[in-house]
Coordinates of C-alpha atoms and ligand atoms in Angstrom, one line a residue:
M58 CA 18.1 20.9 3.5
N59 CA 15.9 17.9 3.6
V60 CA 13.1 18.1 1.1
L61 CA 10.0 15.9 0.9
L62 CA 8.3 15.9 -2.5
V63 CA 4.8 14.4 -2.5
F64 CA 3.9 13.5 -6.1
A65 CA 0.3 12.9 -7.2
H66 CA 0.1 11.9 -10.9
P67 CA -0.7 8.4 -12.3
E68 CA 1.7 8.6 -15.3
P69 CA 5.5 8.9 -14.9
R70 CA 5.8 10.0 -18.6
S71 CA 3.5 12.9 -18.1
L72 CA 4.4 16.6 -17.9
N73 CA 4.2 16.3 -14.2
G74 CA 6.5 13.3 -14.3
A75 CA 9.0 15.3 -16.3
L76 CA 8.8 18.2 -13.9
K77 CA 9.3 15.9 -11.0
D78 CA 12.4 14.4 -12.5
F79 CA 13.8 17.9 -13.2
A80 CA 13.0 19.0 -9.7
L81 CA 14.7 16.0 -8.1
Q82 CA 17.8 16.4 -10.2
R83 CA 18.0 20.1 -9.5
L84 CA 17.5 19.8 -5.7
R85 CA 20.1 17.0 -5.5
A86 CA 22.6 19.0 -7.5
Q87 CA 22.1 21.8 -5.0
G88 CA 23.1 19.4 -2.2
H89 CA 19.7 18.8 -0.7
Q90 CA 18.6 15.4 0.6
V91 CA 15.3 14.6 -1.2
E92 CA 12.7 12.0 -0.3
V93 CA 9.7 11.3 -2.6
S94 CA 6.3 10.0 -1.8
D95 CA 5.0 9.0 -5.2
L96 CA 1.4 8.3 -4.2
Y97 CA 0.2 6.3 -7.2
A98 CA 3.4 4.2 -7.3
M99 CA 3.0 3.5 -3.6
G100 CA -0.6 2.4 -4.1
W101 CA -1.5 5.0 -1.4
K102 CA -4.8 4.3 0.3
A103 CA -6.8 7.4 -0.4
V104 CA -9.7 7.1 2.0
L105 CA -9.8 7.6 5.7
D106 CA -11.9 4.9 7.4
G107 CA -11.9 2.5 10.4
A108 CA -8.9 0.6 9.0
D109 CA -6.8 3.6 9.8
F110 CA -7.2 2.9 13.5
P111 CA -6.5 -0.8 13.9
A112 CA -6.5 -0.6 17.7
R113 CA -9.9 1.0 18.0
D114 CA -13.0 -0.7 19.5
A115 CA -14.5 -2.2 16.4
H116 CA -17.9 -2.4 18.0
A117 CA -18.1 1.4 18.8
P118 CA -19.1 3.9 16.1
L119 CA -16.1 5.2 14.2
D120 CA -15.1 8.5 15.8
T121 CA -12.9 10.0 13.0
V122 CA -11.4 12.7 15.3
G123 CA -11.2 10.8 18.6
D124 CA -10.0 7.6 17.1
S125 CA -7.3 9.5 15.2
L126 CA -6.1 11.2 18.4
Q127 CA -6.1 8.0 20.3
A128 CA -4.2 6.2 17.6
Y129 CA -1.7 9.0 17.2
Q130 CA -1.0 9.2 21.0
S131 CA -0.7 5.5 21.4
G132 CA 1.5 5.0 18.3
T133 CA -1.1 2.7 16.7
L134 CA -1.6 4.5 13.4
T135 CA -1.0 2.4 10.4
A136 CA 2.6 1.8 9.1
D137 CA 2.1 3.8 5.9
V138 CA 0.9 6.9 7.8
L139 CA 3.7 6.5 10.4
A140 CA 6.3 6.4 7.6
E141 CA 4.9 9.7 6.2
H142 CA 5.1 11.2 9.7
A143 CA 8.8 10.2 9.9
K144 CA 9.5 11.8 6.5
L145 CA 7.7 15.0 7.5
R146 CA 9.7 15.2 10.7
R147 CA 12.9 14.9 8.8
A148 CA 11.8 17.5 6.1
D149 CA 12.7 21.1 6.2
V150 CA 10.7 21.7 3.1
L151 CA 7.5 20.0 1.8
I152 CA 6.6 20.2 -1.9
L153 CA 3.2 19.0 -3.0
Q154 CA 3.2 18.4 -6.7
F155 CA -0.1 17.7 -8.6
P156 CA -2.2 18.6 -11.7
L157 CA -5.2 20.8 -10.8
W158 CA -8.2 18.5 -11.0
W159 CA -11.6 20.1 -10.6
F160 CA -10.0 23.2 -9.1
S161 CA -8.4 21.1 -6.3
L162 CA -6.1 18.3 -5.4
P163 CA -6.4 14.8 -7.1
A164 CA -8.3 12.6 -4.6
I165 CA -5.2 10.5 -3.8
L166 CA -3.4 13.6 -2.5
K167 CA -6.4 14.8 -0.6
G168 CA -6.5 11.3 0.9
W169 CA -2.8 11.7 1.9
I170 CA -3.7 14.8 3.8
D171 CA -6.8 13.3 5.4
R172 CA -4.9 10.3 6.7
V173 CA -1.5 11.7 7.4
W174 CA -2.7 15.0 9.1
A175 CA -3.7 13.1 12.2
C176 CA -5.4 14.6 15.3
G177 CA -2.7 15.6 17.8
F178 CA -0.2 15.8 14.9
A179 CA -1.6 18.4 12.4
Y180 CA -4.7 19.5 14.3
G181 CA -6.0 19.5 17.8
V182 CA -2.6 20.7 19.0
G183 CA -2.0 23.2 21.8
E184 CA -4.0 24.8 24.6
H185 CA -7.1 26.9 24.3
S186 CA -7.3 30.1 26.4
A187 CA -8.6 33.7 26.2
T188 CA -5.6 34.6 24.2
H189 CA -4.5 31.4 22.4
W190 CA -6.8 29.1 20.4
G191 CA -4.7 26.1 19.9
D192 CA -1.4 25.9 18.0
R193 CA -2.5 26.6 14.4
Y194 CA -2.3 29.1 11.6
G195 CA 1.3 29.9 12.0
E196 CA 1.9 27.6 15.0
G197 CA 1.8 23.9 15.3
T198 CA 3.8 20.8 14.6
F199 CA 5.3 22.0 11.3
R200 CA 6.4 25.5 12.5
G201 CA 9.9 26.2 11.2
K202 CA 9.3 24.2 8.0
R203 CA 8.5 25.6 4.6
A204 CA 6.1 24.3 2.0
M205 CA 5.4 25.0 -1.7
L206 CA 2.9 23.8 -4.2
M207 CA 3.9 22.7 -7.7
V208 CA 0.8 22.8 -9.8
T209 CA -0.1 22.3 -13.5
A210 CA -3.4 23.6 -14.9
G211 CA -5.1 23.2 -18.3
G212 CA -6.6 26.7 -18.0
W213 CA -4.8 29.8 -19.2
E214 CA -3.1 32.2 -16.8
S215 CA -5.8 34.9 -17.7
H216 CA -8.5 32.4 -16.7
Y217 CA -7.0 32.5 -13.2
A218 CA -6.3 36.2 -13.0
A219 CA -8.0 38.6 -10.6
R220 CA -11.1 38.8 -12.9
G221 CA -10.7 35.5 -14.7
V222 CA -13.7 33.2 -15.0
N223 CA -12.2 30.4 -12.9
G224 CA -11.5 32.7 -10.0
P225 CA -8.1 34.0 -8.9
I226 CA -5.5 31.2 -8.5
D227 CA -4.7 32.5 -4.9
D228 CA -8.3 32.0 -4.0
I229 CA -8.5 28.5 -5.6
L230 CA -5.4 27.4 -3.7
F231 CA -6.3 29.1 -0.5
P232 CA -7.9 26.1 1.2
I233 CA -4.7 24.1 0.4
Q234 CA -2.1 26.8 1.2
H235 CA -3.9 28.3 4.2
G236 CA -6.1 25.5 5.4
M237 CA -3.9 22.4 4.9
L238 CA -0.4 23.9 5.1
Y239 CA -0.4 27.1 7.2
Y240 CA -2.9 25.7 9.6
P241 CA -0.5 23.0 10.9
G242 CA 2.4 25.5 10.9
F243 CA 4.2 25.6 7.6
A244 CA 5.5 28.8 6.2
V245 CA 4.0 28.7 2.7
L246 CA 5.9 30.0 -0.4
S247 CA 4.0 31.3 -3.3
P248 CA 3.0 28.4 -5.6
F249 CA 4.8 27.4 -8.8
V250 CA 2.0 27.1 -11.4
V251 CA 2.2 26.0 -15.0
Y252 CA -0.8 27.1 -17.0
H253 CA -2.2 26.1 -20.4
T254 CA -0.6 22.6 -20.3
S255 CA -2.2 21.4 -23.5
R256 CA -0.1 23.8 -25.5
L257 CA 3.2 23.0 -24.0
D258 CA 6.0 22.5 -26.5
A259 CA 9.7 21.9 -26.0
A260 CA 10.5 25.7 -26.0
R261 CA 7.9 26.3 -23.2
F262 CA 9.1 23.3 -21.3
A263 CA 12.6 24.7 -21.3
Q264 CA 11.3 28.1 -20.2
T265 CA 9.2 26.4 -17.5
T266 CA 12.1 24.3 -16.1
A267 CA 14.3 27.5 -16.0
T268 CA 11.7 29.3 -13.9
L269 CA 11.2 26.2 -11.7
G270 CA 14.9 25.8 -11.2
A271 CA 15.2 29.3 -10.0
R272 CA 12.3 28.8 -7.6
L273 CA 13.9 25.6 -6.2
D274 CA 17.3 27.3 -5.9
A275 CA 15.6 30.0 -3.7
L276 CA 13.6 27.6 -1.5
A277 CA 15.5 28.7 1.7
S278 CA 15.4 32.4 1.0
T279 CA 12.0 33.1 -0.6
P280 CA 9.8 35.1 1.8
P281 CA 6.7 33.2 2.6
I282 CA 3.1 34.4 1.9
P283 CA 2.5 36.7 4.9
F284 CA -0.6 34.9 6.2
R285 CA -1.8 36.4 9.5
P286 CA -1.0 34.4 12.6
Q287 CA -4.1 33.4 14.5
N288 CA -2.8 34.1 18.0
G289 CA -0.9 37.3 17.3
G290 CA -3.7 39.7 18.1
D291 CA -5.2 40.2 14.6
Y292 CA -8.2 38.0 15.4
T293 CA -10.6 38.2 18.3
I294 CA -10.8 35.1 20.5
P295 CA -13.0 33.0 20.6
A296 CA -14.8 34.4 17.6
L297 CA -11.6 34.1 15.5
A298 CA -12.8 36.9 13.3
L299 CA -10.4 39.5 11.9
R300 CA -10.4 42.7 13.9
E301 CA -12.7 45.3 12.2
D302 CA -9.8 47.8 11.9
L303 CA -7.7 45.4 9.8
A304 CA -8.4 45.2 6.1
A305 CA -11.3 47.5 6.9
G306 CA -14.3 47.2 4.5
R307 CA -12.8 44.1 2.8
S308 CA -13.7 40.4 3.0
G309 CA -12.8 37.2 1.3
F310 CA -9.6 35.1 1.5
G311 CA -7.3 38.0 0.8
V312 CA -7.9 39.6 4.2
H313 CA -6.0 36.8 5.8
V314 CA -2.8 38.0 4.1
E315 CA -1.1 41.0 5.8
G316 CA -0.7 44.2 3.8
Ligands
FAD473 P1 0.3 15.9 -19.8 O1 -1.0 15.6 -20.3 O2 1.2 14.7 -19.5 O3 1.1 16.9 -20.8 C1 0.6 18.2 -21.1 C2 1.4 18.7 -22.3 O4 2.8 18.8 -21.9 C3 1.4 17.9 -23.5 O5 1.2 18.8 -24.6 C4 2.7 17.2 -23.6 O6 3.1 17.0 -24.9 C5 3.6 18.2 -22.9 N1 4.7 17.5 -22.3 C6 4.7 16.5 -21.4 N2 5.9 16.2 -21.0 C7 6.8 17.0 -21.7 C8 8.2 17.1 -21.7 N3 9.0 16.3 -21.1 N4 8.7 18.1 -22.5 C9 7.9 18.9 -23.2 N5 6.5 18.8 -23.2 C10 6.0 17.9 -22.5 N6 -7.4 22.1 -15.6 C11 -7.8 23.3 -15.0 O7 -7.2 24.4 -15.3 N7 -8.7 23.3 -14.0 C12 -9.4 22.2 -13.6 O8 -10.2 22.3 -12.7 C13 -9.0 21.0 -14.2 N8 -9.7 19.8 -13.8 C14 -9.3 18.6 -14.4 C15 -9.9 17.5 -13.9 C16 -9.5 16.3 -14.4 C17 -10.1 15.0 -13.9 C18 -8.5 16.2 -15.5 C19 -8.1 14.9 -16.0 C20 -7.9 17.4 -15.9 C21 -8.3 18.6 -15.4 N9 -7.7 19.8 -15.8 C22 -8.1 21.0 -15.2 C23 -6.6 19.8 -16.7 C24 -5.3 19.3 -16.0 O9 -5.0 20.3 -15.0 C25 -4.1 19.1 -17.0 O10 -4.5 18.1 -17.8 C26 -2.9 18.8 -16.2 O11 -2.4 19.8 -15.4 C27 -1.8 18.5 -17.3 O12 -0.7 17.9 -16.6 P2 -0.1 16.5 -17.0 O13 1.1 16.2 -16.2 O14 -1.2 15.5 -16.9 O15 0.2 16.8 -18.5

């Protein structure tokens, strides 16, 4: 398979750097073709602004959605974004690797999503009708591809358990896994998370890479998180609310997962 690993850590000698090196070696040993977008090393521009749409009318107010669609359709997005689109088109699997910073992505990786997920490419795709509300949440450009998060967190596993003070890890990652990955069509595998990073010694590093290696070996066969498809009948259109008879009496992120 072709794997694209997007790496967001400023220090190559970090734990994240060591896990990236391990992952690349393991994936290549398994015969996969691997490309890496090392965002800090690339000097990735993290903010979306008018410079992202060089062909736009500079006198008109910036239209972040409309200018994105126009630039995507006319092939005038910037070269750095077009290069990421080409890598994504080649990829069967996308891995986003990052340290959890303030319960989310480091800004440089959020900026990669903001700029690369252009209108017409990752959103604003497909027709809207009485039964179909655009190609998203299970449909879209990345349908048929898989994605997985590789995350490190300073907090303990118990801090991220169902009743942990930080909130459950599935809820914290929901906007990324459901909103950024499932929305444009990826099948999302459960995340690989390393907790309690400040107390990571050589023994736990060995244990961590053993688990990570097994996850990487199973990239093609691991069943994805069963997020509910938007256009499959579970949601009313156009309200896009889950039918009352499904997950009855429940609310929250978890209702968007089948079962
Ligand atoms: P490093 O600091 O590089 O290393 C961590 C440990 O791993 C060290 O003990 C190191 O000795 C060891 N190690 C490194 N490489 C190896 C190796 N090759 N072999 C063996 N051991 C090794 N945490 C949360 O839980 N929630 C948050 O919201 C959160 N927000 C944060 C916000 C900011 C801005 C920052 C800076 C940190 C935040 N943290 C948070 C903590 C953060 O998630 C961790 O610092 C990060 O995940 C650790 O990853 P690292 O690659 O930077 O580790």
